[in-house]
Amino acid sequence: MKLSAILSPLSDLRGGLTLVLLPFLSALLKHPSLIFHPSKISDLFFSLLWIPYGDGVDGNAKSSKEDLIPPYAYGVVLDIGAGHGHTLDYLDHPRITKFIALEPNERMHARIISRAAKYGYTKAKGNFDIILYGAEEIDKIITQIGGEHSIDTLITILTLCSIPSPQKTINSLVNRTLKPAGGQILFYEHVRSHLRDVSFWQAFWTPVWKRFFGGCRLDQPSHIWIEQSTEWDWSEGHSRMWVKEGEPEEHLFWHRVGRLVRK
Ligand SMILES: C[S@@+](CC[C@H](N)C(=O)[O-])C[C@H]1O[C@@H](n2cnc3c(N)ncnc32)[C@H](O)[C@@H]1O
């Protein structure tokens, strides 16, 4: 593996810290009691980081998202780890009946709500909801979405790397939220590489990386966990998983894109 690829997380970390350190410290000075709440500090840091980073990461994923979201997303959509609501920019809106954003970091909510409103999704109209739970809080999510098997399209974009108990959580989301016969999951995730040297460096960087990037792990085979998650079969004719076009294999952020549809 090239040294520049091995060291790439360092430049991302340095860039992120440079951009966020001042606003982060000034927010801490205004609310010093935050230092007693590590999870709130992490939420604050990530929400500040995603202001400059979110648009860049979105731009980098644009062509993959365009292949994935507008042709397939339909009906009631649940966006896991909605961030600042970038998924909304890709939906084919006439085909969407309701957009539900799940985002456990409340500091991100204002941006999701205003982006949703821009496209005509509001709570008042009944075609929008926002859920302040983690993806792992499955019983609470089921209650808020109106019951089991009520989602047509589950979307996860760069989120499964950050959720606790990922395999169990993915299983629960797929098996308890998706409608039968046509319910689908659309995903774009960076995952553990099948190349041994790349996966070694992904595991090496993860303990440092996750401290600054909201718990994000570089070494998770999320695409495999999704594929294995269903208690039923995926519809072979409609399901597909692919690599990000033009991405070198020797990449610590190695992406897989996919659409898996319930039979
Ligand atoms: C890298 S960002 C991606 C945001 C968005 N999906 C996008 O593509 O712009 C990961 C998001 O996952 C959220 N997240 C972190 N832990 C989570 C959890 N346990 N359940 C659901 N989302 C979570 C973070 O707050 C963050 O907004």
PDB file of C-alpha atoms and ligand atoms in Angstrom:
ATOM      1  CA  MET A   1       0.000   0.000   0.000  1.00  0.00           C
ATOM      2  CA  LYS A   2       1.268   3.503  -0.778  1.00  0.00           C
ATOM      3  CA  LEU A   3       2.472   5.552   2.192  1.00  0.00           C
ATOM      4  CA  SER A   4       0.214   8.442   1.155  1.00  0.00           C
ATOM      5  CA  ALA A   5      -2.843   6.140   1.352  1.00  0.00           C
ATOM      6  CA  ILE A   6      -1.733   4.765   4.736  1.00  0.00           C
ATOM      7  CA  LEU A   7      -1.320   8.266   6.152  1.00  0.00           C
ATOM      8  CA  SER A   8      -4.451   9.762   4.570  1.00  0.00           C
ATOM      9  CA  PRO A   9      -6.469   9.836   7.837  1.00  0.00           C
ATOM     10  CA  LEU A  10      -3.829  12.151   9.331  1.00  0.00           C
ATOM     11  CA  SER A  11      -4.489  14.917   6.821  1.00  0.00           C
ATOM     12  CA  ASP A  12      -8.258  14.533   7.297  1.00  0.00           C
ATOM     13  CA  LEU A  13      -7.808  14.737  11.063  1.00  0.00           C
ATOM     14  CA  ARG A  14      -5.541  17.768  10.814  1.00  0.00           C
ATOM     15  CA  GLY A  15      -7.951  19.494   8.386  1.00  0.00           C
ATOM     16  CA  GLY A  16     -10.938  18.745  10.599  1.00  0.00           C
ATOM     17  CA  LEU A  17      -9.253  19.959  13.765  1.00  0.00           C
ATOM     18  CA  THR A  18      -8.050  23.150  12.088  1.00  0.00           C
ATOM     19  CA  LEU A  19     -11.551  23.980  10.906  1.00  0.00           C
ATOM     20  CA  VAL A  20     -13.387  23.142  14.092  1.00  0.00           C
ATOM     21  CA  LEU A  21     -11.053  23.883  16.988  1.00  0.00           C
ATOM     22  CA  LEU A  22     -11.927  27.575  17.417  1.00  0.00           C
ATOM     23  CA  PRO A  23     -15.735  27.280  17.212  1.00  0.00           C
ATOM     24  CA  PHE A  24     -15.512  24.157  19.402  1.00  0.00           C
ATOM     25  CA  LEU A  25     -13.467  25.881  22.121  1.00  0.00           C
ATOM     26  CA  SER A  26     -15.639  28.956  22.035  1.00  0.00           C
ATOM     27  CA  ALA A  27     -18.795  26.793  22.444  1.00  0.00           C
ATOM     28  CA  LEU A  28     -17.116  25.011  25.373  1.00  0.00           C
ATOM     29  CA  LEU A  29     -16.256  28.334  27.017  1.00  0.00           C
ATOM     30  CA  LYS A  30     -19.880  29.412  26.711  1.00  0.00           C
ATOM     31  CA  HIS A  31     -21.136  26.107  28.179  1.00  0.00           C
ATOM     32  CA  PRO A  32     -18.312  24.803  30.429  1.00  0.00           C
ATOM     33  CA  SER A  33     -20.611  22.237  32.095  1.00  0.00           C
ATOM     34  CA  LEU A  34     -20.428  20.255  28.834  1.00  0.00           C
ATOM     35  CA  ILE A  35     -17.078  18.847  29.933  1.00  0.00           C
ATOM     36  CA  PHE A  36     -18.973  16.611  32.355  1.00  0.00           C
ATOM     37  CA  HIS A  37     -20.948  15.082  29.463  1.00  0.00           C
ATOM     38  CA  PRO A  38     -18.582  13.315  27.024  1.00  0.00           C
ATOM     39  CA  SER A  39     -21.382  12.283  24.656  1.00  0.00           C
ATOM     40  CA  LYS A  40     -22.597  15.886  24.425  1.00  0.00           C
ATOM     41  CA  ILE A  41     -19.043  17.042  23.691  1.00  0.00           C
ATOM     42  CA  SER A  42     -18.809  14.480  20.919  1.00  0.00           C
ATOM     43  CA  ASP A  43     -22.173  15.659  19.490  1.00  0.00           C
ATOM     44  CA  LEU A  44     -21.005  19.269  19.611  1.00  0.00           C
ATOM     45  CA  PHE A  45     -17.708  18.476  17.880  1.00  0.00           C
ATOM     46  CA  PHE A  46     -19.342  16.389  15.159  1.00  0.00           C
ATOM     47  CA  SER A  47     -22.099  18.910  14.463  1.00  0.00           C
ATOM     48  CA  LEU A  48     -19.486  21.659  14.029  1.00  0.00           C
ATOM     49  CA  LEU A  49     -17.322  19.394  11.866  1.00  0.00           C
ATOM     50  CA  TRP A  50     -20.207  18.436   9.589  1.00  0.00           C
ATOM     51  CA  ILE A  51     -20.868  22.092   8.681  1.00  0.00           C
ATOM     52  CA  PRO A  52     -17.671  22.355   6.585  1.00  0.00           C
ATOM     53  CA  TYR A  53     -17.310  18.598   5.906  1.00  0.00           C
ATOM     54  CA  GLY A  54     -20.868  17.543   5.059  1.00  0.00           C
ATOM     55  CA  ASP A  55     -21.074  19.339   1.715  1.00  0.00           C
ATOM     56  CA  GLY A  56     -17.619  18.099   0.650  1.00  0.00           C
ATOM     57  CA  VAL A  57     -18.409  14.495   1.569  1.00  0.00           C
ATOM     58  CA  ASP A  58     -21.726  14.828  -0.235  1.00  0.00           C
ATOM     59  CA  GLY A  59     -20.008  16.184  -3.360  1.00  0.00           C
ATOM     60  CA  ASN A  60     -17.603  13.267  -3.306  1.00  0.00           C
ATOM     61  CA  ALA A  61     -20.510  10.803  -3.154  1.00  0.00           C
ATOM     62  CA  LYS A  62     -22.741  12.610  -5.637  1.00  0.00           C
ATOM     63  CA  SER A  63     -22.561  10.227  -8.584  1.00  0.00           C
ATOM     64  CA  SER A  64     -23.018   7.139  -6.367  1.00  0.00           C
ATOM     65  CA  LYS A  65     -26.002   8.750  -4.656  1.00  0.00           C
ATOM     66  CA  GLU A  66     -27.500   9.731  -8.021  1.00  0.00           C
ATOM     67  CA  ASP A  67     -27.302   6.103  -9.166  1.00  0.00           C
ATOM     68  CA  LEU A  68     -28.772   4.881  -5.895  1.00  0.00           C
ATOM     69  CA  ILE A  69     -31.435   7.233  -4.562  1.00  0.00           C
ATOM     70  CA  PRO A  70     -33.560   8.930  -7.236  1.00  0.00           C
ATOM     71  CA  PRO A  71     -34.227   5.828  -9.360  1.00  0.00           C
ATOM     72  CA  TYR A  72     -35.287   3.651  -6.424  1.00  0.00           C
ATOM     73  CA  ALA A  73     -36.419   5.543  -3.303  1.00  0.00           C
ATOM     74  CA  TYR A  74     -40.196   5.569  -2.953  1.00  0.00           C
ATOM     75  CA  GLY A  75     -43.026   5.722  -0.425  1.00  0.00           C
ATOM     76  CA  VAL A  76     -42.248   6.151   3.263  1.00  0.00           C
ATOM     77  CA  VAL A  77     -38.498   6.783   3.587  1.00  0.00           C
ATOM     78  CA  LEU A  78     -36.531   6.345   6.813  1.00  0.00           C
ATOM     79  CA  ASP A  79     -33.094   7.982   6.602  1.00  0.00           C
ATOM     80  CA  ILE A  80     -30.804   6.562   9.299  1.00  0.00           C
ATOM     81  CA  GLY A  81     -28.266   9.074  10.648  1.00  0.00           C
ATOM     82  CA  ALA A  82     -29.668  11.872   8.511  1.00  0.00           C
ATOM     83  CA  GLY A  83     -26.866  14.324   9.369  1.00  0.00           C
ATOM     84  CA  HIS A  84     -27.785  17.649   7.765  1.00  0.00           C
ATOM     85  CA  GLY A  85     -30.413  16.062   5.511  1.00  0.00           C
ATOM     86  CA  HIS A  86     -28.342  15.751   2.327  1.00  0.00           C
ATOM     87  CA  THR A  87     -30.432  12.722   1.241  1.00  0.00           C
ATOM     88  CA  LEU A  88     -33.324  15.104   0.616  1.00  0.00           C
ATOM     89  CA  ASP A  89     -31.381  16.662  -2.275  1.00  0.00           C
ATOM     90  CA  TYR A  90     -31.528  13.345  -4.178  1.00  0.00           C
ATOM     91  CA  LEU A  91     -35.117  12.178  -3.716  1.00  0.00           C
ATOM     92  CA  ASP A  92     -37.531  12.064  -6.624  1.00  0.00           C
ATOM     93  CA  HIS A  93     -40.094  13.934  -4.528  1.00  0.00           C
ATOM     94  CA  PRO A  94     -43.334  13.006  -6.335  1.00  0.00           C
ATOM     95  CA  ARG A  95     -42.588   9.342  -5.448  1.00  0.00           C
ATOM     96  CA  ILE A  96     -42.090  10.032  -1.725  1.00  0.00           C
ATOM     97  CA  THR A  97     -45.102   9.994   0.601  1.00  0.00           C
ATOM     98  CA  LYS A  98     -43.237  10.710   3.842  1.00  0.00           C
ATOM     99  CA  PHE A  99     -39.645  11.483   4.813  1.00  0.00           C
ATOM    100  CA  ILE A 100     -38.567  10.400   8.298  1.00  0.00           C
ATOM    101  CA  ALA A 101     -35.124  11.519   9.478  1.00  0.00           C
ATOM    102  CA  LEU A 102     -33.523   9.573  12.314  1.00  0.00           C
ATOM    103  CA  GLU A 103     -30.754  11.634  13.886  1.00  0.00           C
ATOM    104  CA  PRO A 104     -29.615  11.175  17.509  1.00  0.00           C
ATOM    105  CA  ASN A 105     -27.562  14.382  17.495  1.00  0.00           C
ATOM    106  CA  GLU A 106     -30.081  17.138  18.213  1.00  0.00           C
ATOM    107  CA  ARG A 107     -27.599  19.793  17.122  1.00  0.00           C
ATOM    108  CA  MET A 108     -28.083  18.584  13.531  1.00  0.00           C
ATOM    109  CA  HIS A 109     -31.881  18.882  13.585  1.00  0.00           C
ATOM    110  CA  ALA A 110     -32.322  22.525  12.599  1.00  0.00           C
ATOM    111  CA  ARG A 111     -30.553  21.921   9.283  1.00  0.00           C
ATOM    112  CA  ILE A 112     -32.581  18.767   8.543  1.00  0.00           C
ATOM    113  CA  ILE A 113     -35.853  20.567   9.292  1.00  0.00           C
ATOM    114  CA  SER A 114     -35.059  23.556   7.086  1.00  0.00           C
ATOM    115  CA  ARG A 115     -33.828  21.364   4.224  1.00  0.00           C
ATOM    116  CA  ALA A 116     -36.975  19.220   4.475  1.00  0.00           C
ATOM    117  CA  ALA A 117     -39.182  22.331   4.446  1.00  0.00           C
ATOM    118  CA  LYS A 118     -37.413  23.553   1.299  1.00  0.00           C
ATOM    119  CA  TYR A 119     -38.735  20.443  -0.478  1.00  0.00           C
ATOM    120  CA  GLY A 120     -42.217  20.657   1.050  1.00  0.00           C
ATOM    121  CA  TYR A 121     -41.846  18.168   3.903  1.00  0.00           C
ATOM    122  CA  THR A 122     -43.211  19.436   7.222  1.00  0.00           C
ATOM    123  CA  LYS A 123     -44.705  17.920  10.343  1.00  0.00           C
ATOM    124  CA  ALA A 124     -47.798  20.077   9.837  1.00  0.00           C
ATOM    125  CA  LYS A 125     -48.450  18.455   6.447  1.00  0.00           C
ATOM    126  CA  GLY A 126     -47.886  15.000   7.942  1.00  0.00           C
ATOM    127  CA  ASN A 127     -45.233  14.074   5.373  1.00  0.00           C
ATOM    128  CA  PHE A 128     -42.228  14.622   7.654  1.00  0.00           C
ATOM    129  CA  ASP A 129     -40.986  13.421  11.022  1.00  0.00           C
ATOM    130  CA  ILE A 130     -37.690  13.621  12.854  1.00  0.00           C
ATOM    131  CA  ILE A 131     -36.587  11.027  15.383  1.00  0.00           C
ATOM    132  CA  LEU A 132     -34.097  11.774  18.141  1.00  0.00           C
ATOM    133  CA  TYR A 133     -33.011   8.177  18.792  1.00  0.00           C
ATOM    134  CA  GLY A 134     -30.014   6.091  17.873  1.00  0.00           C
ATOM    135  CA  ALA A 135     -30.610   3.379  15.278  1.00  0.00           C
ATOM    136  CA  GLU A 136     -30.119   0.781  18.004  1.00  0.00           C
ATOM    137  CA  GLU A 137     -33.197   2.019  19.931  1.00  0.00           C
ATOM    138  CA  ILE A 138     -35.393  -0.100  17.755  1.00  0.00           C
ATOM    139  CA  ASP A 139     -38.508  -0.403  19.944  1.00  0.00           C
ATOM    140  CA  LYS A 140     -38.772   3.366  20.316  1.00  0.00           C
ATOM    141  CA  ILE A 141     -38.229   3.832  16.576  1.00  0.00           C
ATOM    142  CA  ILE A 142     -40.984   1.321  15.757  1.00  0.00           C
ATOM    143  CA  THR A 143     -43.381   3.219  18.008  1.00  0.00           C
ATOM    144  CA  GLN A 144     -42.572   6.566  16.403  1.00  0.00           C
ATOM    145  CA  ILE A 145     -42.808   5.328  12.792  1.00  0.00           C
ATOM    146  CA  GLY A 146     -46.261   3.895  13.480  1.00  0.00           C
ATOM    147  CA  GLY A 147     -45.577   0.184  13.900  1.00  0.00           C
ATOM    148  CA  GLU A 148     -43.536  -2.679  12.490  1.00  0.00           C
ATOM    149  CA  HIS A 149     -43.096  -3.099   8.729  1.00  0.00           C
ATOM    150  CA  SER A 150     -44.194   0.421   7.823  1.00  0.00           C
ATOM    151  CA  ILE A 151     -41.148   1.590   5.840  1.00  0.00           C
ATOM    152  CA  ASP A 152     -40.824   1.272   2.052  1.00  0.00           C
ATOM    153  CA  THR A 153     -37.268   2.584   1.797  1.00  0.00           C
ATOM    154  CA  LEU A 154     -34.582   2.504   4.446  1.00  0.00           C
ATOM    155  CA  ILE A 155     -31.630   4.714   3.514  1.00  0.00           C
ATOM    156  CA  THR A 156     -28.248   4.665   5.193  1.00  0.00           C
ATOM    157  CA  ILE A 157     -25.470   6.907   3.948  1.00  0.00           C
ATOM    158  CA  LEU A 158     -22.148   6.720   5.838  1.00  0.00           C
ATOM    159  CA  THR A 159     -23.919   5.935   9.096  1.00  0.00           C
ATOM    160  CA  LEU A 160     -23.550   2.219   9.860  1.00  0.00           C
ATOM    161  CA  CYS A 161     -19.873   2.825  10.692  1.00  0.00           C
ATOM    162  CA  SER A 162     -20.991   4.797  13.796  1.00  0.00           C
ATOM    163  CA  ILE A 163     -23.809   2.783  15.319  1.00  0.00           C
ATOM    164  CA  PRO A 164     -23.332   0.567  18.386  1.00  0.00           C
ATOM    165  CA  SER A 165     -23.901  -3.221  18.047  1.00  0.00           C
ATOM    166  CA  PRO A 166     -24.012  -2.737  14.285  1.00  0.00           C
ATOM    167  CA  GLN A 167     -24.837  -6.270  13.203  1.00  0.00           C
ATOM    168  CA  LYS A 168     -27.715  -6.632  15.657  1.00  0.00           C
ATOM    169  CA  THR A 169     -28.981  -3.135  14.856  1.00  0.00           C
ATOM    170  CA  ILE A 170     -28.899  -3.723  11.089  1.00  0.00           C
ATOM    171  CA  ASN A 171     -30.800  -7.015  11.553  1.00  0.00           C
ATOM    172  CA  SER A 172     -33.469  -5.307  13.631  1.00  0.00           C
ATOM    173  CA  LEU A 173     -33.857  -2.378  11.257  1.00  0.00           C
ATOM    174  CA  VAL A 174     -34.188  -4.594   8.195  1.00  0.00           C
ATOM    175  CA  ASN A 175     -36.460  -7.195   9.739  1.00  0.00           C
ATOM    176  CA  ARG A 176     -38.689  -4.945  11.817  1.00  0.00           C
ATOM    177  CA  THR A 177     -39.102  -1.740   9.841  1.00  0.00           C
ATOM    178  CA  LEU A 178     -39.237  -2.821   6.175  1.00  0.00           C
ATOM    179  CA  LYS A 179     -42.508  -3.691   4.496  1.00  0.00           C
ATOM    180  CA  PRO A 180     -42.645  -7.160   2.964  1.00  0.00           C
ATOM    181  CA  ALA A 181     -42.557  -7.641  -0.822  1.00  0.00           C
ATOM    182  CA  GLY A 182     -40.825  -4.506  -2.054  1.00  0.00           C
ATOM    183  CA  GLY A 183     -39.456  -2.934   1.128  1.00  0.00           C
ATOM    184  CA  GLN A 184     -35.860  -2.039   0.382  1.00  0.00           C
ATOM    185  CA  ILE A 185     -32.609  -0.792   1.875  1.00  0.00           C
ATOM    186  CA  LEU A 186     -30.434   1.629  -0.094  1.00  0.00           C
ATOM    187  CA  PHE A 187     -26.930   2.143   1.243  1.00  0.00           C
ATOM    188  CA  TYR A 188     -23.662   3.923   0.556  1.00  0.00           C
ATOM    189  CA  GLU A 189     -21.099   3.040   3.227  1.00  0.00           C
ATOM    190  CA  HIS A 190     -17.347   2.874   3.649  1.00  0.00           C
ATOM    191  CA  VAL A 191     -16.512  -0.672   4.705  1.00  0.00           C
ATOM    192  CA  ARG A 192     -13.739  -3.061   5.679  1.00  0.00           C
ATOM    193  CA  SER A 193     -11.587  -3.841   2.670  1.00  0.00           C
ATOM    194  CA  HIS A 194     -11.170  -7.381   1.340  1.00  0.00           C
ATOM    195  CA  LEU A 195      -7.424  -6.599   0.891  1.00  0.00           C
ATOM    196  CA  ARG A 196      -5.433  -7.722   3.914  1.00  0.00           C
ATOM    197  CA  ASP A 197      -3.008  -4.776   4.053  1.00  0.00           C
ATOM    198  CA  VAL A 198      -5.794  -2.217   3.633  1.00  0.00           C
ATOM    199  CA  SER A 199      -7.930  -3.837   6.337  1.00  0.00           C
ATOM    200  CA  PHE A 200      -4.888  -3.879   8.641  1.00  0.00           C
ATOM    201  CA  TRP A 201      -4.493  -0.095   8.323  1.00  0.00           C
ATOM    202  CA  GLN A 202      -8.246   0.429   8.670  1.00  0.00           C
ATOM    203  CA  ALA A 203      -8.128  -1.402  12.015  1.00  0.00           C
ATOM    204  CA  PHE A 204      -4.959   0.501  12.979  1.00  0.00           C
ATOM    205  CA  TRP A 205      -6.529   3.958  12.506  1.00  0.00           C
ATOM    206  CA  THR A 206      -9.973   3.176  13.911  1.00  0.00           C
ATOM    207  CA  PRO A 207      -9.247   3.838  17.637  1.00  0.00           C
ATOM    208  CA  VAL A 208      -7.952   7.344  16.853  1.00  0.00           C
ATOM    209  CA  TRP A 209     -10.407   8.143  14.072  1.00  0.00           C
ATOM    210  CA  LYS A 210     -13.524   7.242  16.053  1.00  0.00           C
ATOM    211  CA  ARG A 211     -12.577   9.678  18.847  1.00  0.00           C
ATOM    212  CA  PHE A 212     -12.892  12.655  16.503  1.00  0.00           C
ATOM    213  CA  PHE A 213     -15.493  11.490  13.990  1.00  0.00           C
ATOM    214  CA  GLY A 214     -18.494  10.616  16.139  1.00  0.00           C
ATOM    215  CA  GLY A 215     -17.581   6.962  16.755  1.00  0.00           C
ATOM    216  CA  CYS A 216     -16.953   6.212  13.058  1.00  0.00           C
ATOM    217  CA  ARG A 217     -15.039   2.932  12.504  1.00  0.00           C
ATOM    218  CA  LEU A 218     -13.095   2.220   9.324  1.00  0.00           C
ATOM    219  CA  ASP A 219     -13.033  -1.544   9.783  1.00  0.00           C
ATOM    220  CA  GLN A 220     -16.652  -2.704   9.600  1.00  0.00           C
ATOM    221  CA  PRO A 221     -18.039  -5.079   6.953  1.00  0.00           C
ATOM    222  CA  SER A 222     -21.410  -3.297   6.972  1.00  0.00           C
ATOM    223  CA  HIS A 223     -22.246  -4.392   3.395  1.00  0.00           C
ATOM    224  CA  ILE A 224     -21.876  -8.047   4.397  1.00  0.00           C
ATOM    225  CA  TRP A 225     -23.967  -7.546   7.524  1.00  0.00           C
ATOM    226  CA  ILE A 226     -26.709  -5.938   5.432  1.00  0.00           C
ATOM    227  CA  GLU A 227     -26.655  -8.774   2.916  1.00  0.00           C
ATOM    228  CA  GLN A 228     -26.894 -11.359   5.698  1.00  0.00           C
ATOM    229  CA  SER A 229     -29.462  -9.484   7.752  1.00  0.00           C
ATOM    230  CA  THR A 230     -32.777 -10.529   6.313  1.00  0.00           C
ATOM    231  CA  GLU A 231     -34.855 -13.296   7.861  1.00  0.00           C
ATOM    232  CA  TRP A 232     -36.430 -13.650   4.400  1.00  0.00           C
ATOM    233  CA  ASP A 233     -34.664 -13.710   1.029  1.00  0.00           C
ATOM    234  CA  TRP A 234     -33.650 -10.671  -0.920  1.00  0.00           C
ATOM    235  CA  SER A 235     -35.254 -10.464  -4.328  1.00  0.00           C
ATOM    236  CA  GLU A 236     -32.460 -11.569  -6.663  1.00  0.00           C
ATOM    237  CA  GLY A 237     -33.858  -9.800  -9.695  1.00  0.00           C
ATOM    238  CA  HIS A 238     -33.930  -6.415  -7.972  1.00  0.00           C
ATOM    239  CA  SER A 239     -31.028  -6.509  -5.514  1.00  0.00           C
ATOM    240  CA  ARG A 240     -27.549  -5.385  -6.418  1.00  0.00           C
ATOM    241  CA  MET A 241     -24.336  -4.293  -4.702  1.00  0.00           C
ATOM    242  CA  TRP A 242     -21.545  -2.424  -6.421  1.00  0.00           C
ATOM    243  CA  VAL A 243     -18.289  -0.569  -5.825  1.00  0.00           C
ATOM    244  CA  LYS A 244     -17.904   3.174  -6.085  1.00  0.00           C
ATOM    245  CA  GLU A 245     -16.932   4.033  -9.629  1.00  0.00           C
ATOM    246  CA  GLY A 246     -13.309   5.093 -10.082  1.00  0.00           C
ATOM    247  CA  GLU A 247     -12.298   4.412  -6.479  1.00  0.00           C
ATOM    248  CA  PRO A 248      -8.894   2.718  -6.103  1.00  0.00           C
ATOM    249  CA  GLU A 249      -9.043  -0.551  -4.172  1.00  0.00           C
ATOM    250  CA  GLU A 250      -6.165   0.564  -1.954  1.00  0.00           C
ATOM    251  CA  HIS A 251      -8.288   3.102  -0.175  1.00  0.00           C
ATOM    252  CA  LEU A 252      -8.883   3.228   3.583  1.00  0.00           C
ATOM    253  CA  PHE A 253     -12.366   4.594   2.912  1.00  0.00           C
ATOM    254  CA  TRP A 254     -13.463   1.876   0.521  1.00  0.00           C
ATOM    255  CA  HIS A 255     -17.119   2.280  -0.388  1.00  0.00           C
ATOM    256  CA  ARG A 256     -19.823  -0.184  -1.263  1.00  0.00           C
ATOM    257  CA  VAL A 257     -23.146   0.900  -2.687  1.00  0.00           C
ATOM    258  CA  GLY A 258     -26.241  -1.252  -2.760  1.00  0.00           C
ATOM    259  CA  ARG A 259     -29.949  -1.803  -3.085  1.00  0.00           C
ATOM    260  CA  LEU A 260     -31.451  -4.884  -1.476  1.00  0.00           C
ATOM    261  CA  VAL A 261     -35.178  -5.513  -1.877  1.00  0.00           C
ATOM    262  CA  ARG A 262     -37.362  -7.778   0.245  1.00  0.00           C
ATOM    263  CA  LYS A 263     -38.942 -10.643  -1.609  1.00  0.00           C
TER     264      LYS A 263
HETATM  265  C1  LIG B   1     -20.975  10.674   8.621  1.00  0.00           C
HETATM  266  S1  LIG B   1     -22.494  11.296   9.163  1.00  0.00           S
HETATM  267  C2  LIG B   1     -23.511  11.032   7.720  1.00  0.00           C
HETATM  268  C3  LIG B   1     -24.721  11.919   7.701  1.00  0.00           C
HETATM  269  C4  LIG B   1     -25.633  11.771   6.499  1.00  0.00           C
HETATM  270  N1  LIG B   1     -26.149  10.420   6.374  1.00  0.00           N
HETATM  271  C5  LIG B   1     -24.942  12.218   5.236  1.00  0.00           C
HETATM  272  O1  LIG B   1     -24.726  11.386   4.363  1.00  0.00           O
HETATM  273  O2  LIG B   1     -24.618  13.387   5.118  1.00  0.00           O
HETATM  274  C6  LIG B   1     -23.058  10.027  10.284  1.00  0.00           C
HETATM  275  C7  LIG B   1     -24.361  10.388  10.990  1.00  0.00           C
HETATM  276  O3  LIG B   1     -24.760   9.284  11.805  1.00  0.00           O
HETATM  277  C8  LIG B   1     -25.275   9.803  13.010  1.00  0.00           C
HETATM  278  N2  LIG B   1     -25.212   8.777  14.049  1.00  0.00           N
HETATM  279  C9  LIG B   1     -24.259   8.593  14.999  1.00  0.00           C
HETATM  280  N3  LIG B   1     -24.594   7.590  15.813  1.00  0.00           N
HETATM  281  C10 LIG B   1     -25.776   7.118  15.377  1.00  0.00           C
HETATM  282  C11 LIG B   1     -26.659   6.093  15.824  1.00  0.00           C
HETATM  283  N4  LIG B   1     -26.377   5.354  16.895  1.00  0.00           N
HETATM  284  N5  LIG B   1     -27.819   5.913  15.152  1.00  0.00           N
HETATM  285  C12 LIG B   1     -28.122   6.664  14.071  1.00  0.00           C
HETATM  286  N6  LIG B   1     -27.325   7.637  13.597  1.00  0.00           N
HETATM  287  C13 LIG B   1     -26.180   7.868  14.241  1.00  0.00           C
HETATM  288  C14 LIG B   1     -24.385  11.008  13.297  1.00  0.00           C
HETATM  289  O4  LIG B   1     -24.975  11.896  14.211  1.00  0.00           O
HETATM  290  C15 LIG B   1     -24.225  11.584  11.908  1.00  0.00           C
HETATM  291  O5  LIG B   1     -25.215  12.507  11.605  1.00  0.00           O
END
